[in-house]
Amino acid sequence: MQVKEWKKNIRTVVPYIPGEQPKEENVIKLNTNENPYPPSKKVMDKLKEIENLRLYPDPSAKLLVDEIAKHFHVNSNQVFVGVGSDDVLAMAFLTFFNGKNPIFFPDITYSFYDVWAELFRIPYEKQALDSEFRIKKEDYYKENGGIIFPNPNAPTGIGESLVFIEDIVKHNQDSVVIIDEAYVDFGGESAISLVEQYENLLVVQTFSKSRSMAGMRIGYAIGSETLIQAMQNVKYSFNSYTMNQPSISLGVESLKDQTYFEETVKKIINTREWFGEELKKLGFEFPNSKTNFLFVTHPIYSAKDMYEKARKERIYVRYFEKPRIDNYLRITIGTEEEMKALLTFFKKYMEIR
């Protein structure tokens, strides 16, 4: 059968597949790196006061932009906000990765990068992590059309030092370098302090993880005025009203409650360290994590089988059926009670096996 002409013009891509969002109640959900604790009380109190939803929100999201700038001690014209860091990163791809040379990112990393590259028809090359899942900075010294990678990396959880990051930026001052810091608050070292020195550096963060606001979709980028203005131009050519009024208002309140933020992050880090020690006792192996998850493997047991058996027990973890990591599980750090339940599952699983 002949293919109709209009079908030939449909853009086909292999989409990003997000972590499963179970519909049933009373599950232990440790598969999408959400924060197990609620947002700050100030956020919830502010939610009751929000009015004028019949009106369009401020397209510049000035209140939130100004608060982010104040929090990080930068100028407001160095801040870009979007609907989650995915929106911010997509805008950055559209804005900065338009050359003929391929952009670089790791072969094991956030799996949205190659999706955006394919969607926007950006040439790219994946740079292989070493045998310990670490970025080899020398691989990024070659001519390129831009660089992006998470720090700490996902799904490995490994964080690199600020000296390491600066070395890559120094070697690529003719390219835009984007550092995706979705997990930086759990033990990583932010590159925001380098923005003033390097006009080509863009740092992207999110409210979804450490600020317990994945449902509000708030992401932001910090960079030079030149980079931010370029992103704003693309945004206003695409959709001027990207961020809704509740997100703007509640994002401001979250930034104001630094004490709650620090307490919550500390609880997650403490649970991560305790849980990691318990996993080691069961024979699991994993890189040192600077995130709110662990990337674990076991020399005896199949990760895929553990994933499937846990799911039947209403415990959700993340499994990636991909080369090099198809015997690993990514486990979000939940509450201590949730992690105890997962440990109990692992112990029973091993007894049966």
PDB file of N, CA, C and O in Angstrom, residues 307-344:
ATOM      1  N   TYR A 307      13.115  -6.220  40.332  1.00  0.00           N
ATOM      2  CA  TYR A 307      12.184  -5.152  39.965  1.00  0.00           C
ATOM      3  C   TYR A 307      10.769  -5.697  39.771  1.00  0.00           C
ATOM      4  O   TYR A 307       9.793  -5.148  40.290  1.00  0.00           O
ATOM      5  N   GLU A 308      10.667  -6.778  39.019  1.00  0.00           N
ATOM      6  CA  GLU A 308       9.346  -7.356  38.721  1.00  0.00           C
ATOM      7  C   GLU A 308       8.683  -7.932  39.964  1.00  0.00           C
ATOM      8  O   GLU A 308       7.472  -7.761  40.173  1.00  0.00           O
ATOM      9  N   LYS A 309       9.475  -8.615  40.813  1.00  0.00           N
ATOM     10  CA  LYS A 309       8.914  -9.193  42.039  1.00  0.00           C
ATOM     11  C   LYS A 309       8.503  -8.097  43.018  1.00  0.00           C
ATOM     12  O   LYS A 309       7.462  -8.207  43.690  1.00  0.00           O
ATOM     13  N   ALA A 310       9.291  -7.047  43.120  1.00  0.00           N
ATOM     14  CA  ALA A 310       8.942  -5.931  44.014  1.00  0.00           C
ATOM     15  C   ALA A 310       7.652  -5.260  43.557  1.00  0.00           C
ATOM     16  O   ALA A 310       6.796  -4.898  44.374  1.00  0.00           O
ATOM     17  N   ARG A 311       7.500  -5.129  42.255  1.00  0.00           N
ATOM     18  CA  ARG A 311       6.300  -4.497  41.710  1.00  0.00           C
ATOM     19  C   ARG A 311       5.044  -5.279  42.087  1.00  0.00           C
ATOM     20  O   ARG A 311       3.991  -4.697  42.382  1.00  0.00           O
ATOM     21  N   LYS A 312       5.156  -6.596  42.093  1.00  0.00           N
ATOM     22  CA  LYS A 312       4.022  -7.432  42.491  1.00  0.00           C
ATOM     23  C   LYS A 312       3.667  -7.226  43.962  1.00  0.00           C
ATOM     24  O   LYS A 312       2.527  -7.460  44.373  1.00  0.00           O
ATOM     25  N   GLU A 313       4.676  -6.791  44.747  1.00  0.00           N
ATOM     26  CA  GLU A 313       4.434  -6.489  46.161  1.00  0.00           C
ATOM     27  C   GLU A 313       4.073  -5.021  46.380  1.00  0.00           C
ATOM     28  O   GLU A 313       4.122  -4.527  47.497  1.00  0.00           O
ATOM     29  N   ARG A 314       3.785  -4.322  45.274  1.00  0.00           N
ATOM     30  CA  ARG A 314       3.379  -2.911  45.303  1.00  0.00           C
ATOM     31  C   ARG A 314       4.512  -1.993  45.762  1.00  0.00           C
ATOM     32  O   ARG A 314       4.279  -0.952  46.381  1.00  0.00           O
ATOM     33  N   ILE A 315       5.736  -2.395  45.445  1.00  0.00           N
ATOM     34  CA  ILE A 315       6.906  -1.553  45.684  1.00  0.00           C
ATOM     35  C   ILE A 315       7.523  -1.243  44.321  1.00  0.00           C
ATOM     36  O   ILE A 315       7.933  -2.145  43.595  1.00  0.00           O
ATOM     37  N   TYR A 316       7.574   0.025  43.981  1.00  0.00           N
ATOM     38  CA  TYR A 316       8.041   0.439  42.663  1.00  0.00           C
ATOM     39  C   TYR A 316       9.452   1.032  42.748  1.00  0.00           C
ATOM     40  O   TYR A 316       9.688   2.005  43.469  1.00  0.00           O
ATOM     41  N   VAL A 317      10.391   0.430  42.009  1.00  0.00           N
ATOM     42  CA  VAL A 317      11.724   0.988  41.819  1.00  0.00           C
ATOM     43  C   VAL A 317      11.923   1.118  40.316  1.00  0.00           C
ATOM     44  O   VAL A 317      11.080   0.695  39.523  1.00  0.00           O
ATOM     45  N   ARG A 318      13.030   1.702  39.873  1.00  0.00           N
ATOM     46  CA  ARG A 318      13.235   1.939  38.431  1.00  0.00           C
ATOM     47  C   ARG A 318      14.237   0.952  37.859  1.00  0.00           C
ATOM     48  O   ARG A 318      15.324   0.753  38.438  1.00  0.00           O
ATOM     49  N   TYR A 319      13.869   0.358  36.742  1.00  0.00           N
ATOM     50  CA  TYR A 319      14.754  -0.560  36.030  1.00  0.00           C
ATOM     51  C   TYR A 319      14.935  -0.054  34.604  1.00  0.00           C
ATOM     52  O   TYR A 319      13.966   0.309  33.942  1.00  0.00           O
ATOM     53  N   PHE A 320      16.187  -0.017  34.140  1.00  0.00           N
ATOM     54  CA  PHE A 320      16.493   0.440  32.790  1.00  0.00           C
ATOM     55  C   PHE A 320      17.039  -0.733  31.978  1.00  0.00           C
ATOM     56  O   PHE A 320      18.108  -1.254  32.287  1.00  0.00           O
ATOM     57  N   GLU A 321      16.302  -1.120  30.965  1.00  0.00           N
ATOM     58  CA  GLU A 321      16.757  -2.228  30.120  1.00  0.00           C
ATOM     59  C   GLU A 321      17.632  -1.653  28.996  1.00  0.00           C
ATOM     60  O   GLU A 321      17.234  -1.576  27.824  1.00  0.00           O
ATOM     61  N   LYS A 322      18.838  -1.239  29.396  1.00  0.00           N
ATOM     62  CA  LYS A 322      19.761  -0.588  28.476  1.00  0.00           C
ATOM     63  C   LYS A 322      21.156  -1.190  28.618  1.00  0.00           C
ATOM     64  O   LYS A 322      21.496  -1.736  29.673  1.00  0.00           O
ATOM     65  N   PRO A 323      21.976  -1.076  27.576  1.00  0.00           N
ATOM     66  CA  PRO A 323      23.335  -1.612  27.647  1.00  0.00           C
ATOM     67  C   PRO A 323      24.116  -1.033  28.836  1.00  0.00           C
ATOM     68  O   PRO A 323      23.962   0.134  29.180  1.00  0.00           O
ATOM     69  N   ARG A 324      24.916  -1.881  29.469  1.00  0.00           N
ATOM     70  CA  ARG A 324      25.810  -1.541  30.590  1.00  0.00           C
ATOM     71  C   ARG A 324      25.089  -1.392  31.929  1.00  0.00           C
ATOM     72  O   ARG A 324      25.711  -1.528  32.973  1.00  0.00           O
ATOM     73  N   ILE A 325      23.802  -1.075  31.906  1.00  0.00           N
ATOM     74  CA  ILE A 325      23.115  -0.851  33.189  1.00  0.00           C
ATOM     75  C   ILE A 325      21.884  -1.743  33.349  1.00  0.00           C
ATOM     76  O   ILE A 325      21.015  -1.464  34.174  1.00  0.00           O
ATOM     77  N   ASP A 326      21.809  -2.819  32.568  1.00  0.00           N
ATOM     78  CA  ASP A 326      20.611  -3.660  32.623  1.00  0.00           C
ATOM     79  C   ASP A 326      20.586  -4.631  33.794  1.00  0.00           C
ATOM     80  O   ASP A 326      19.683  -5.450  33.903  1.00  0.00           O
ATOM     81  N   ASN A 327      21.582  -4.519  34.686  1.00  0.00           N
ATOM     82  CA  ASN A 327      21.497  -5.287  35.937  1.00  0.00           C
ATOM     83  C   ASN A 327      21.566  -4.358  37.144  1.00  0.00           C
ATOM     84  O   ASN A 327      22.081  -4.724  38.207  1.00  0.00           O
ATOM     85  N   TYR A 328      21.042  -3.151  36.960  1.00  0.00           N
ATOM     86  CA  TYR A 328      21.004  -2.156  38.037  1.00  0.00           C
ATOM     87  C   TYR A 328      19.570  -1.721  38.310  1.00  0.00           C
ATOM     88  O   TYR A 328      18.725  -1.708  37.406  1.00  0.00           O
ATOM     89  N   LEU A 329      19.329  -1.339  39.552  1.00  0.00           N
ATOM     90  CA  LEU A 329      18.071  -0.712  39.949  1.00  0.00           C
ATOM     91  C   LEU A 329      18.375   0.687  40.457  1.00  0.00           C
ATOM     92  O   LEU A 329      19.350   0.894  41.179  1.00  0.00           O
ATOM     93  N   ARG A 330      17.539   1.634  40.097  1.00  0.00           N
ATOM     94  CA  ARG A 330      17.636   2.960  40.695  1.00  0.00           C
ATOM     95  C   ARG A 330      16.546   3.075  41.744  1.00  0.00           C
ATOM     96  O   ARG A 330      15.357   2.949  41.436  1.00  0.00           O
ATOM     97  N   ILE A 331      16.955   3.298  42.981  1.00  0.00           N
ATOM     98  CA  ILE A 331      16.027   3.299  44.115  1.00  0.00           C
ATOM     99  C   ILE A 331      15.964   4.692  44.727  1.00  0.00           C
ATOM    100  O   ILE A 331      16.948   5.191  45.284  1.00  0.00           O
ATOM    101  N   THR A 332      14.814   5.333  44.626  1.00  0.00           N
ATOM    102  CA  THR A 332      14.607   6.628  45.272  1.00  0.00           C
ATOM    103  C   THR A 332      14.633   6.466  46.785  1.00  0.00           C
ATOM    104  O   THR A 332      14.118   5.482  47.325  1.00  0.00           O
ATOM    105  N   ILE A 333      15.195   7.441  47.468  1.00  0.00           N
ATOM    106  CA  ILE A 333      15.181   7.433  48.930  1.00  0.00           C
ATOM    107  C   ILE A 333      13.857   8.005  49.409  1.00  0.00           C
ATOM    108  O   ILE A 333      13.548   9.180  49.203  1.00  0.00           O
ATOM    109  N   GLY A 334      13.061   7.157  50.037  1.00  0.00           N
ATOM    110  CA  GLY A 334      11.788   7.585  50.601  1.00  0.00           C
ATOM    111  C   GLY A 334      11.920   7.822  52.100  1.00  0.00           C
ATOM    112  O   GLY A 334      12.993   8.135  52.614  1.00  0.00           O
ATOM    113  N   THR A 335      10.833   7.643  52.812  1.00  0.00           N
ATOM    114  CA  THR A 335      10.889   7.748  54.267  1.00  0.00           C
ATOM    115  C   THR A 335      11.609   6.523  54.833  1.00  0.00           C
ATOM    116  O   THR A 335      11.788   5.510  54.135  1.00  0.00           O
ATOM    117  N   GLU A 336      11.999   6.602  56.085  1.00  0.00           N
ATOM    118  CA  GLU A 336      12.683   5.458  56.703  1.00  0.00           C
ATOM    119  C   GLU A 336      11.776   4.228  56.703  1.00  0.00           C
ATOM    120  O   GLU A 336      12.237   3.101  56.486  1.00  0.00           O
ATOM    121  N   GLU A 337      10.483   4.434  56.925  1.00  0.00           N
ATOM    122  CA  GLU A 337       9.535   3.314  56.934  1.00  0.00           C
ATOM    123  C   GLU A 337       9.463   2.652  55.557  1.00  0.00           C
ATOM    124  O   GLU A 337       9.408   1.417  55.453  1.00  0.00           O
ATOM    125  N   GLU A 338       9.464   3.458  54.509  1.00  0.00           N
ATOM    126  CA  GLU A 338       9.414   2.907  53.154  1.00  0.00           C
ATOM    127  C   GLU A 338      10.680   2.106  52.837  1.00  0.00           C
ATOM    128  O   GLU A 338      10.620   1.035  52.225  1.00  0.00           O
ATOM    129  N   MET A 339      11.823   2.629  53.269  1.00  0.00           N
ATOM    130  CA  MET A 339      13.079   1.932  52.984  1.00  0.00           C
ATOM    131  C   MET A 339      13.179   0.626  53.793  1.00  0.00           C
ATOM    132  O   MET A 339      13.722  -0.371  53.311  1.00  0.00           O
ATOM    133  N   LYS A 340      12.622   0.624  54.989  1.00  0.00           N
ATOM    134  CA  LYS A 340      12.589  -0.605  55.784  1.00  0.00           C
ATOM    135  C   LYS A 340      11.727  -1.658  55.088  1.00  0.00           C
ATOM    136  O   LYS A 340      12.067  -2.850  55.092  1.00  0.00           O
ATOM    137  N   ALA A 341      10.623  -1.211  54.500  1.00  0.00           N
ATOM    138  CA  ALA A 341       9.758  -2.147  53.787  1.00  0.00           C
ATOM    139  C   ALA A 341      10.484  -2.755  52.588  1.00  0.00           C
ATOM    140  O   ALA A 341      10.354  -3.953  52.307  1.00  0.00           O
ATOM    141  N   LEU A 342      11.264  -1.948  51.898  1.00  0.00           N
ATOM    142  CA  LEU A 342      12.023  -2.466  50.757  1.00  0.00           C
ATOM    143  C   LEU A 342      13.111  -3.435  51.226  1.00  0.00           C
ATOM    144  O   LEU A 342      13.331  -4.477  50.596  1.00  0.00           O
ATOM    145  N   LEU A 343      13.764  -3.126  52.322  1.00  0.00           N
ATOM    146  CA  LEU A 343      14.769  -4.043  52.871  1.00  0.00           C
ATOM    147  C   LEU A 343      14.137  -5.385  53.239  1.00  0.00           C
ATOM    148  O   LEU A 343      14.713  -6.449  52.982  1.00  0.00           O
ATOM    149  N   THR A 344      12.965  -5.327  53.821  1.00  0.00           N
ATOM    150  CA  THR A 344      12.255  -6.563  54.168  1.00  0.00           C
ATOM    151  C   THR A 344      11.965  -7.377  52.917  1.00  0.00           C
ATOM    152  O   THR A 344      12.128  -8.610  52.906  1.00  0.00           O
TER     153      THR A 344
END
